[in-house]
Coordinates of C-alpha atoms in Angstrom, one line a residue:
Chain A
M1 CA 0.6 134.8 -66.0
T2 CA 3.3 136.9 -67.5
T3 CA 5.9 138.4 -65.2
F4 CA 8.2 141.4 -66.2
T5 CA 11.6 141.4 -64.8
E6 CA 13.6 144.6 -64.8
T7 CA 16.8 143.9 -66.8
R8 CA 19.7 146.3 -66.2
I9 CA 22.2 146.5 -69.0
K10 CA 25.5 147.8 -68.0
I11 CA 26.6 150.6 -70.2
P12 CA 30.4 151.0 -70.2
M13 CA 31.3 154.9 -69.3
F14 CA 33.2 155.0 -72.7
S15 CA 33.2 152.7 -75.7
P16 CA 35.6 153.2 -78.6
S17 CA 33.2 151.2 -80.7
R18 CA 30.4 153.7 -80.3
V19 CA 33.0 156.6 -81.0
W20 CA 34.1 154.8 -84.0
T21 CA 30.3 154.2 -85.2
I22 CA 29.5 157.9 -84.8
A23 CA 32.9 158.7 -86.6
T24 CA 32.1 156.6 -89.6
G25 CA 28.5 158.1 -89.8
T26 CA 30.2 161.5 -89.8
M27 CA 32.5 160.5 -92.5
T28 CA 29.6 159.0 -94.5
Q29 CA 27.6 162.2 -94.0
L30 CA 30.6 164.4 -95.0
V31 CA 31.3 162.4 -98.2
R32 CA 27.7 162.6 -99.3
M33 CA 28.0 166.4 -99.1
K34 CA 30.6 165.9 -102.0
T35 CA 33.4 168.0 -100.4
F36 CA 35.8 165.5 -102.1
Y37 CA 35.1 167.5 -105.2
F38 CA 37.9 169.8 -103.7
L39 CA 40.4 167.0 -104.7
L40 CA 39.6 167.4 -108.3
V41 CA 40.4 171.1 -108.2
F42 CA 43.6 170.4 -106.3
A43 CA 44.5 168.0 -109.0
V44 CA 43.8 170.5 -111.8
L45 CA 45.8 173.2 -109.9
V46 CA 48.8 170.8 -109.4
A47 CA 48.7 169.7 -113.2
A48 CA 48.5 173.5 -114.3
I49 CA 51.2 174.7 -112.0
G50 CA 53.4 171.8 -113.0
N51 CA 52.9 172.6 -116.5
I52 CA 53.5 176.4 -116.6
D53 CA 56.8 177.0 -118.2
I54 CA 58.4 180.0 -116.6
K55 CA 61.0 180.9 -119.1
S56 CA 63.0 183.1 -116.9
A57 CA 62.9 180.7 -113.9
S58 CA 65.6 178.2 -113.0
S59 CA 64.6 174.6 -112.9
V60 CA 65.1 174.8 -108.9
S61 CA 62.7 177.8 -109.0
Q62 CA 60.1 176.0 -110.8
L63 CA 60.3 173.0 -108.6
E64 CA 60.1 175.3 -105.5
T65 CA 56.9 177.0 -107.0
I66 CA 55.2 173.7 -107.4
K67 CA 55.9 172.8 -104.0
K68 CA 54.9 176.0 -102.5
V69 CA 51.6 176.1 -104.4
S70 CA 50.7 172.6 -103.6
F71 CA 51.6 172.6 -100.0
G72 CA 50.1 176.0 -99.6
T73 CA 46.7 174.7 -101.2
M74 CA 47.0 171.7 -99.0
D75 CA 47.2 173.8 -96.0
I76 CA 44.3 175.9 -97.1
F77 CA 42.1 173.1 -97.8
A78 CA 43.0 171.2 -94.4
W79 CA 42.1 174.2 -92.1
L80 CA 39.1 175.5 -94.2
Y81 CA 37.7 172.0 -94.4
A82 CA 38.3 171.5 -90.7
I83 CA 36.3 174.7 -90.0
V84 CA 33.5 174.3 -92.5
A85 CA 32.9 170.4 -92.0
T86 CA 33.1 170.7 -88.3
A87 CA 30.8 173.7 -88.0
L88 CA 28.2 172.0 -90.1
L89 CA 28.0 168.8 -88.2
I90 CA 26.2 169.6 -84.7
P91 CA 23.6 172.0 -86.2
R92 CA 22.9 169.7 -89.1
D93 CA 22.2 166.8 -86.5
L94 CA 20.1 169.3 -84.9
E95 CA 18.2 170.2 -87.9
D96 CA 17.8 166.4 -89.0
R97 CA 16.8 165.6 -85.5
T98 CA 19.6 162.9 -85.8
L99 CA 21.0 164.2 -82.7
Y100 CA 17.9 163.4 -80.4
T101 CA 18.0 159.7 -81.8
I102 CA 21.6 159.4 -81.1
L103 CA 21.6 160.9 -77.5
S104 CA 18.4 159.0 -76.7
K105 CA 20.3 156.0 -77.0
P106 CA 23.1 154.7 -74.7
V107 CA 25.6 157.2 -76.1
R108 CA 27.5 159.5 -73.9
R109 CA 27.9 163.2 -75.1
I110 CA 31.5 163.1 -75.1
E111 CA 31.3 159.9 -77.2
Y112 CA 29.4 161.8 -79.5
L113 CA 31.8 164.8 -79.7
I114 CA 34.8 162.8 -80.0
G115 CA 33.2 160.7 -82.7
K116 CA 32.3 163.7 -84.7
L117 CA 35.9 165.1 -84.4
L118 CA 37.4 161.6 -85.3
G119 CA 35.2 161.6 -88.4
V120 CA 36.3 165.0 -89.6
L121 CA 40.0 164.2 -88.7
V122 CA 40.1 160.9 -90.5
L123 CA 38.8 162.6 -93.6
I124 CA 41.0 165.5 -93.5
A125 CA 44.0 162.9 -93.0
A126 CA 42.8 160.9 -96.0
S127 CA 42.4 164.0 -98.2
L128 CA 45.8 165.3 -97.2
A129 CA 47.4 161.8 -98.1
L130 CA 45.6 162.0 -101.4
M131 CA 46.8 165.4 -102.1
F132 CA 50.4 164.8 -101.0
T133 CA 50.7 161.7 -103.3
L134 CA 49.4 163.7 -106.1
C135 CA 52.0 166.5 -105.3
L136 CA 54.8 164.0 -104.9
L137 CA 53.9 162.4 -108.4
M138 CA 54.2 165.9 -110.1
L139 CA 57.3 166.6 -108.4
A140 CA 59.1 163.3 -109.1
Y141 CA 58.0 163.8 -112.7
K142 CA 59.1 167.3 -113.0
Q143 CA 62.3 166.6 -111.2
S144 CA 63.4 163.7 -113.5
G145 CA 62.6 165.9 -116.5
F146 CA 64.5 168.9 -115.2
I147 CA 67.6 166.6 -114.1
A148 CA 67.6 165.2 -117.6
D149 CA 67.6 168.5 -119.5
E150 CA 70.2 170.1 -117.1
I151 CA 72.6 167.0 -117.6
K152 CA 72.2 167.1 -121.4
M153 CA 72.7 170.8 -121.4
L154 CA 75.8 170.7 -119.1
Q155 CA 77.2 167.9 -121.1
A156 CA 77.0 169.8 -124.3
A157 CA 78.6 172.8 -122.7
P158 CA 82.4 173.2 -122.9
N159 CA 84.6 172.9 -119.7
V160 CA 81.8 171.6 -117.4
T161 CA 83.3 168.9 -115.1
T162 CA 81.3 165.7 -113.8
A163 CA 81.5 167.3 -110.3
E164 CA 79.9 170.5 -111.4
I165 CA 77.1 168.4 -113.2
E166 CA 76.7 166.5 -109.9
E167 CA 76.5 169.6 -107.9
Q168 CA 73.7 171.1 -110.2
V169 CA 71.7 167.7 -110.0
K170 CA 72.1 167.7 -106.4
L171 CA 70.7 171.3 -106.2
I172 CA 67.6 170.2 -108.2
Q173 CA 67.2 167.2 -105.9
R174 CA 67.0 169.3 -102.7
Q175 CA 64.0 171.1 -104.1
G176 CA 62.5 167.9 -105.4
V177 CA 61.1 164.8 -103.5
R178 CA 62.4 164.7 -100.2
P179 CA 61.1 162.6 -97.0
E180 CA 60.9 165.7 -95.1
L181 CA 58.0 166.8 -97.1
A182 CA 55.9 164.3 -95.4
V183 CA 56.3 166.3 -92.2
A184 CA 55.1 169.3 -94.0
A185 CA 51.8 167.5 -94.8
L186 CA 51.7 166.3 -91.2
A187 CA 52.1 169.9 -90.0
S188 CA 49.1 170.8 -92.0
F189 CA 47.1 168.0 -90.3
L190 CA 48.2 169.1 -86.9
K191 CA 47.0 172.8 -87.5
S192 CA 43.8 171.4 -88.9
S193 CA 43.3 169.0 -85.8
V194 CA 43.5 172.1 -83.5
V195 CA 41.2 174.2 -85.9
A196 CA 38.6 171.4 -85.8
V197 CA 38.5 171.0 -82.1
M198 CA 38.3 174.8 -81.7
T199 CA 35.4 174.8 -84.2
I200 CA 33.7 172.1 -82.3
L201 CA 34.0 174.1 -79.1
I202 CA 32.6 177.2 -80.7
S203 CA 29.7 175.0 -82.4
T204 CA 28.7 173.7 -78.8
F205 CA 27.3 177.1 -77.9
A206 CA 26.8 178.7 -81.4
S207 CA 23.4 179.4 -82.6
S208 CA 24.1 178.7 -86.3
S209 CA 26.7 177.0 -88.6
L210 CA 27.2 180.5 -90.2
F211 CA 28.1 181.9 -86.9
T212 CA 30.3 179.0 -86.2
I213 CA 32.2 179.5 -89.4
I214 CA 32.7 183.3 -89.5
T215 CA 33.7 183.2 -85.7
S216 CA 36.2 180.1 -86.2
I217 CA 37.7 181.8 -89.2
F218 CA 38.0 184.9 -87.2
F219 CA 39.7 183.4 -84.3
F220 CA 42.0 181.4 -86.7
L221 CA 43.2 184.6 -88.2
I222 CA 43.9 186.2 -84.8
G223 CA 45.6 182.8 -83.7
H224 CA 47.7 183.4 -86.8
A225 CA 48.4 187.0 -86.5
H226 CA 48.6 187.7 -82.8
G227 CA 52.6 187.4 -82.9
M228 CA 52.7 190.0 -85.7
M229 CA 49.9 192.1 -84.1
T230 CA 51.7 192.2 -80.6
D231 CA 54.9 193.2 -82.2
F232 CA 53.1 195.9 -84.2
W233 CA 51.0 197.4 -81.3
L234 CA 53.7 197.2 -78.8
H235 CA 56.1 199.0 -81.5
K236 CA 53.3 201.7 -82.2
T237 CA 52.5 202.3 -78.5
E238 CA 55.9 202.0 -77.0
G239 CA 55.2 199.0 -75.0
N240 CA 52.0 200.5 -73.4
L241 CA 51.0 198.4 -70.4
I242 CA 47.2 198.0 -71.3
I243 CA 48.2 196.8 -74.8
R244 CA 50.7 194.3 -73.1
M245 CA 48.0 193.1 -70.9
L246 CA 45.5 192.8 -73.7
T247 CA 48.0 191.0 -75.9
K248 CA 48.8 188.4 -73.0
V249 CA 45.1 187.8 -72.6
F250 CA 44.8 187.1 -76.4
K251 CA 47.9 184.6 -76.2
L252 CA 46.5 182.7 -73.2
L253 CA 43.1 182.2 -74.6
I254 CA 43.6 181.7 -78.3
P255 CA 45.6 179.1 -79.9
D256 CA 48.9 180.1 -81.6
F257 CA 48.4 178.9 -85.0
Q258 CA 51.3 180.5 -86.4
L259 CA 53.4 177.9 -84.5
F260 CA 51.6 175.3 -86.6
S261 CA 52.9 176.7 -89.6
F262 CA 56.2 174.9 -89.8
S263 CA 55.3 173.4 -93.0
E264 CA 56.4 176.5 -94.6
G265 CA 60.1 176.3 -93.8
I266 CA 60.3 172.6 -94.4
V267 CA 58.8 173.2 -98.0
I268 CA 61.4 175.7 -98.8
G269 CA 64.1 173.4 -97.6
A270 CA 64.7 173.6 -93.7
E271 CA 66.0 170.6 -92.0
V272 CA 63.3 168.8 -89.7
V273 CA 64.1 168.6 -85.9
P274 CA 62.3 165.3 -85.0
R275 CA 62.1 166.4 -81.3
V276 CA 60.3 169.5 -82.2
V277 CA 57.9 167.6 -84.2
W278 CA 57.2 165.1 -81.5
S279 CA 56.6 168.1 -79.2
M280 CA 54.1 169.6 -81.7
G281 CA 52.3 166.4 -81.8
F282 CA 52.0 166.4 -77.7
L283 CA 50.9 170.1 -78.0
T284 CA 48.2 169.4 -80.5
G285 CA 47.1 166.5 -78.1
G286 CA 47.1 169.0 -75.3
Y287 CA 44.9 171.3 -77.4
L288 CA 42.6 168.4 -78.4
F289 CA 42.1 167.4 -74.5
V290 CA 41.4 170.8 -73.3
F291 CA 39.2 172.1 -76.0
L292 CA 37.3 168.8 -75.8
L293 CA 36.9 169.1 -72.1
I294 CA 35.6 172.5 -72.5
S295 CA 33.3 171.5 -75.4
L296 CA 31.7 168.9 -73.2
M297 CA 31.3 171.3 -70.1
I298 CA 29.2 173.3 -72.5
F299 CA 27.5 170.4 -74.3
L300 CA 26.5 168.5 -71.1
Y301 CA 24.3 171.4 -70.0
K302 CA 23.0 172.0 -73.4
E303 CA 19.2 171.7 -73.7
F304 CA 17.8 170.3 -76.9
Chain B
M1 CA 28.8 169.2 -53.2
P2 CA 28.2 171.2 -56.5
S3 CA 30.7 173.7 -57.5
K4 CA 29.5 177.4 -56.8
L5 CA 31.6 178.7 -59.7
P6 CA 29.3 179.4 -62.9
N7 CA 30.2 177.2 -65.8
W8 CA 31.6 180.0 -68.1
L9 CA 34.0 181.1 -65.3
K10 CA 35.3 177.3 -65.0
I11 CA 35.9 177.4 -68.7
V12 CA 37.8 180.7 -68.8
L13 CA 39.9 179.4 -65.9
I14 CA 40.7 176.2 -67.6
L15 CA 41.6 178.2 -70.9
A16 CA 43.8 180.4 -68.8
A17 CA 45.3 177.8 -67.0
F18 CA 46.2 175.9 -70.2
G19 CA 47.4 179.1 -71.7
L20 CA 49.7 179.6 -68.9
V21 CA 51.1 176.0 -69.2
R22 CA 51.5 176.1 -73.0
S23 CA 52.9 179.6 -73.4
P24 CA 56.5 178.8 -72.1
V25 CA 56.4 175.4 -74.3
E26 CA 55.1 177.4 -77.2
N27 CA 57.8 180.2 -76.8
S28 CA 60.6 177.4 -76.5
L29 CA 59.3 175.5 -79.5
R30 CA 59.1 178.9 -81.3
R31 CA 62.9 179.5 -80.7
K32 CA 63.8 176.0 -81.8
M33 CA 62.0 176.1 -85.0
N34 CA 63.3 179.6 -85.8
T35 CA 66.9 178.6 -85.3
A36 CA 66.1 175.2 -87.3
G37 CA 64.4 177.4 -90.0
M38 CA 61.2 175.5 -90.0
L39 CA 59.3 178.6 -88.9
L40 CA 59.8 181.7 -91.0
P41 CA 60.7 184.9 -89.0
T42 CA 57.9 187.7 -88.7
P43 CA 58.2 190.2 -91.6
G44 CA 59.1 193.6 -90.7
H45 CA 56.7 196.5 -90.4
S46 CA 58.0 198.1 -93.5
A47 CA 57.1 194.8 -95.5
M48 CA 53.5 195.0 -94.1
A49 CA 53.0 198.6 -95.1
Q50 CA 54.2 197.7 -98.6
M51 CA 52.0 194.8 -99.0
G52 CA 48.6 195.0 -100.8
Q53 CA 45.5 194.1 -98.7
S54 CA 44.7 190.8 -100.1
A55 CA 48.4 189.8 -99.9
L56 CA 48.4 191.1 -96.2
M57 CA 45.3 189.1 -95.4
G58 CA 46.9 185.9 -97.1
M59 CA 49.9 186.2 -94.9
L60 CA 47.9 186.7 -91.9
G61 CA 45.9 183.5 -92.8
G62 CA 48.9 181.5 -93.0
L63 CA 49.5 181.7 -96.5
R64 CA 53.2 183.2 -96.5
T65 CA 54.6 181.0 -98.9
L66 CA 51.8 181.1 -101.5
V67 CA 51.9 184.9 -101.1
A68 CA 55.6 185.0 -101.6
T69 CA 55.3 182.7 -104.5
G70 CA 52.8 185.2 -106.1
Y71 CA 55.2 187.8 -105.7
L72 CA 57.9 185.7 -107.3
L73 CA 55.8 185.1 -110.3
D74 CA 54.9 188.7 -110.6
S75 CA 58.7 189.5 -110.5
Y76 CA 59.3 187.1 -113.5
R77 CA 56.5 189.1 -115.4
H78 CA 58.3 192.3 -114.7
F79 CA 61.5 190.7 -116.0
D80 CA 60.0 189.8 -119.1
N81 CA 58.9 193.3 -119.5
A82 CA 62.3 194.7 -118.5
D83 CA 60.4 196.6 -115.6
W84 CA 63.4 196.6 -113.1
D85 CA 61.9 198.6 -110.4
A86 CA 58.8 196.7 -110.3
N87 CA 60.7 193.4 -110.7
R88 CA 62.9 194.7 -107.7
K89 CA 59.8 195.5 -105.4
S90 CA 58.1 192.1 -106.1
L91 CA 61.2 190.0 -105.1
L92 CA 62.0 192.2 -102.2
L93 CA 58.5 191.6 -100.9
A94 CA 59.2 188.0 -101.4
T95 CA 62.3 188.1 -99.3
Y96 CA 60.5 190.1 -96.7
L97 CA 58.0 187.0 -96.6
E98 CA 60.6 184.4 -96.8
P99 CA 63.9 185.9 -95.6
T100 CA 65.4 182.5 -95.2
E101 CA 64.8 181.6 -98.9
E102 CA 68.3 181.9 -100.3
S103 CA 66.8 181.8 -104.1
H104 CA 65.0 185.1 -103.6
W105 CA 68.1 186.9 -102.6
V106 CA 70.1 185.2 -105.4
D107 CA 67.5 186.2 -107.9
L108 CA 67.3 189.9 -106.5
V109 CA 71.1 190.4 -106.9
W110 CA 71.1 188.6 -110.3
H111 CA 68.4 190.8 -111.9
R112 CA 69.5 193.8 -110.3
G113 CA 73.2 193.4 -110.7
I114 CA 73.4 191.5 -114.1
N115 CA 70.2 191.6 -116.0
A116 CA 69.3 195.3 -115.3
P117 CA 72.8 196.7 -116.4
A118 CA 72.8 194.2 -119.4
W119 CA 69.6 195.5 -120.6
L120 CA 71.0 199.2 -120.2
E121 CA 74.0 198.4 -122.4
T122 CA 71.5 197.6 -125.2
R123 CA 69.4 200.8 -124.9
A124 CA 71.0 202.7 -127.7
R125 CA 68.6 205.6 -127.4
L126 CA 69.2 206.1 -123.7
P127 CA 71.8 209.3 -123.2
E128 CA 75.2 207.9 -122.0
I129 CA 75.0 209.8 -118.8
E130 CA 71.8 208.5 -117.8
K131 CA 73.0 205.0 -118.8
R132 CA 76.0 205.5 -116.6
I133 CA 74.0 206.8 -113.7
L134 CA 71.5 204.1 -113.8
Y135 CA 74.2 201.5 -114.2
H136 CA 76.0 202.6 -111.2
E137 CA 72.8 202.7 -109.3
Y138 CA 71.8 199.1 -110.3
T139 CA 74.8 197.4 -109.5
R140 CA 75.4 199.3 -106.2
D141 CA 71.9 198.4 -105.4
A142 CA 72.6 194.6 -106.1
I143 CA 75.5 194.7 -103.8
E144 CA 73.6 196.3 -100.9
L145 CA 70.7 193.7 -101.5
G146 CA 73.2 191.0 -101.5
E147 CA 74.7 192.3 -98.1
A148 CA 71.1 192.5 -96.6
G149 CA 70.9 188.9 -97.7
L150 CA 73.9 187.9 -96.2
K151 CA 72.7 189.3 -92.8
N152 CA 69.6 186.9 -93.1
L153 CA 71.8 183.8 -94.4
P154 CA 75.5 184.5 -93.2
K155 CA 76.6 181.1 -94.3
S156 CA 75.1 181.3 -97.9
V157 CA 77.5 180.5 -100.6
E158 CA 75.0 181.2 -103.6
I159 CA 74.4 184.9 -102.6
R160 CA 78.3 185.3 -102.4
K161 CA 78.7 183.7 -105.8
Q162 CA 76.1 186.0 -107.4
M163 CA 77.7 189.1 -105.7
A164 CA 81.0 187.9 -107.0
E165 CA 79.7 187.7 -110.6
V166 CA 78.2 191.4 -110.0
Y167 CA 81.6 192.7 -108.9
R168 CA 83.6 190.7 -111.5
E169 CA 81.5 191.2 -114.7
K170 CA 79.7 194.4 -114.2
I171 CA 81.4 196.7 -111.4
K172 CA 84.9 195.3 -112.7
D173 CA 86.0 195.4 -109.1
P174 CA 88.7 192.7 -108.5
C175 CA 89.0 193.8 -104.6
G176 CA 85.3 193.1 -104.1
T177 CA 85.3 189.9 -106.2
A178 CA 88.2 188.5 -104.1
K179 CA 86.4 189.7 -100.9
M180 CA 83.6 187.4 -101.9
Y181 CA 85.6 184.5 -102.8
K182 CA 87.5 184.7 -99.5
E183 CA 84.3 184.7 -97.5
M184 CA 83.2 181.6 -99.3
L185 CA 86.3 179.7 -98.1
G186 CA 85.4 177.3 -95.3
L187 CA 81.6 177.7 -95.8
E188 CA 79.5 174.4 -96.8
G189 CA 78.9 173.9 -100.3
A190 CA 81.6 176.4 -101.4
P191 CA 82.9 175.5 -104.9
M192 CA 86.4 174.1 -105.3
Y193 CA 87.6 176.9 -107.3
A194 CA 86.9 179.6 -104.7
N195 CA 90.4 179.4 -103.3
R196 CA 92.1 179.9 -106.7
F197 CA 89.7 182.6 -107.8
Y198 CA 90.3 184.4 -104.5
G199 CA 94.1 184.6 -105.5
Y200 CA 93.4 185.5 -109.2
F201 CA 91.3 188.4 -108.1
L202 CA 93.4 189.4 -105.0
S203 CA 96.3 189.8 -107.4
E204 CA 94.5 192.0 -109.6
C205 CA 93.4 194.3 -106.6
P206 CA 95.5 197.4 -106.4
G207 CA 97.9 197.3 -103.6
K208 CA 97.2 193.6 -102.7
E209 CA 99.1 191.9 -105.9
K210 CA 101.9 190.7 -103.6
E211 CA 99.4 189.1 -101.3
G212 CA 97.5 187.5 -104.2
Y213 CA 100.7 186.1 -105.8
D214 CA 101.7 184.6 -102.1
H215 CA 98.4 183.0 -102.1
L216 CA 98.5 181.6 -105.6
V217 CA 102.3 180.5 -105.0
N218 CA 101.0 178.6 -101.7
L219 CA 98.3 177.0 -103.7
Y220 CA 101.0 176.0 -106.4
W221 CA 103.1 174.4 -103.6
E222 CA 100.2 172.6 -102.2
G223 CA 100.4 169.9 -104.7
S224 CA 100.1 169.0 -108.4
H225 CA 96.3 169.1 -108.2
N226 CA 96.7 172.8 -108.3
H227 CA 98.9 173.1 -111.4
L228 CA 96.3 174.4 -113.6
P229 CA 97.1 176.3 -116.6
T230 CA 95.5 179.6 -115.4
L231 CA 97.2 179.4 -112.1
I232 CA 100.6 178.8 -113.5
K233 CA 100.1 181.5 -116.0
K234 CA 99.1 184.0 -113.4
I235 CA 102.0 183.1 -111.2
L236 CA 104.6 183.5 -114.3
V237 CA 103.1 186.9 -115.2
L238 CA 103.0 188.0 -111.4
Q239 CA 106.7 186.9 -110.8
E240 CA 108.0 189.2 -113.5
E241 CA 105.5 192.0 -112.7
L242 CA 106.4 191.8 -109.0
D243 CA 110.2 191.5 -109.5
I244 CA 110.2 188.3 -107.5
P245 CA 113.8 187.1 -107.1
V246 CA 114.6 184.6 -109.7
P247 CA 115.5 181.7 -107.2
L248 CA 111.9 181.9 -106.0
W249 CA 110.3 181.5 -109.4
I250 CA 108.3 178.4 -110.1
R251 CA 110.0 176.3 -112.8
E252 CA 107.1 176.0 -115.2
K253 CA 106.6 176.5 -119.0
D254 CA 104.3 179.2 -120.2
P255 CA 101.0 177.1 -120.8
D256 CA 100.0 179.5 -123.7
A257 CA 103.5 179.0 -125.4
Q258 CA 103.1 175.2 -124.9
K259 CA 99.7 175.5 -126.4
Q260 CA 100.9 177.3 -129.3
I261 CA 103.8 174.7 -129.9
N262 CA 101.1 172.0 -129.5
R263 CA 99.0 173.7 -132.2
R264 CA 102.2 174.1 -134.4
I265 CA 103.1 170.5 -134.3
K266 CA 99.7 168.9 -134.4
K267 CA 99.6 166.8 -137.5
P268 CA 96.8 167.5 -139.8
K269 CA 94.0 164.8 -140.2
P270 CA 94.3 163.0 -143.4
L271 CA 91.5 163.5 -145.7
P272 CA 89.6 160.7 -147.2
G273 CA 91.9 158.8 -149.6
G274 CA 94.8 159.4 -147.2
I275 CA 95.6 162.8 -148.8
V276 CA 97.3 165.0 -146.1
I277 CA 97.2 168.7 -146.5
P278 CA 100.2 170.4 -144.5

């Protein structure tokens, strides 16, 4: 006679290994979408901008241009990728019915959300690291060339002292490879993390990927511009009370993405304040926590 | 007991609570980043009005540095075409977008104060009166733009250097030149020659000759590191021009005279075969 005994497997409330499994699955899914081709475009762009010979521009200006274009493109890639990749994930899992398979297993919904977000963030980090390396290589190559040319030119000129040559070299070095540039890349990562978690939140109640992408871009633009728009409206309406209230509501509900654009200042040579960078890291952590919590609140009650 | 609040209300409340917590933190971070120059200041309303639609969208999308670079590249194109007004507009927009970027201001003053007047000087067909009016307009504008730059970057040595060049080379105003060199003194990164140049140009400024002379003499007595031919020559000329009592004169030979003597006593190099041509 066969007897059946009920076996109860204790499922932990939260399992990092399950999260990591979902994250790696997400990475594979995104890599298969061939989004990394963007890196080729980036490489071509960096090579092109590095080889543009602007005759009327000084070597310092040329280095600055390479930096600004490269880091600007890195920033666009990071936030755009965060929006598009994240917006595609949940609807695609729904379409492929993968979501049902995952959720029918002992996987909690929060693990699923964190896993998806982690997958996107790891890919963004890897892409940013690659682009950053490419950009540094180009900068280092151009910087050494400019310095050699400058020294040659100044040595040939009459009445130029060694101190003056050193001063000029320092000026070029200031616009070349600096450790602070890594913080600029980190700033792009922090910004794209907040964008990704905001997109996850939208995608938990959105009806389609397209809706998620458009709404996320819209919120991103508002989040970027509400400081400027507030100034503008208050200036136009001479501090109208209703406008003031409206702008406060915007500020409370939408992330301030302008604050995350501190890579712009660093790229053009501003000094990095480590305490501020740490604070920005904690702020990003706060956004991730609160937005994931809200996403979970919606996702828990979502019927599939 | 289940909560009676609907889910959407809970979400709005969480968002608002988070907003209330992060608002002061964000405001404080913004202030700190603005002070450190990590965050670029908001462009003025006039800048937004002058920008094209796509540039404005780019800026709102967080691509300020890219848009500014676009304007900068545009300014190079206008420079190549000697379209000075378009060059000015592009560079000015770049400064609106990145007001703390020193090189934009320096470029603006350089193009407006040096290149545009130099281009005018080569225009043979332009009537003389028009040339003079434009010359005056360009150089004055360069100085005004430099002053606007200094409002944004009060510690900038490079903008002052460029303004000094405009005053010296194009406006031929020794007083203005001296003012720029004086302002450089004590600033980080000021060139070593700034102190001497301040004295040279102050001594050429009408009514300030004696002040300039005193400054140069003080430099001379500071030590032998300042005993440069130009400084000595300048003091020798000034002490005669300003009727300085002879006991206060510096006891130096005229460097130009010394140079002439050196030239005279310089032995000619022997030609191959040891032939010397006197």
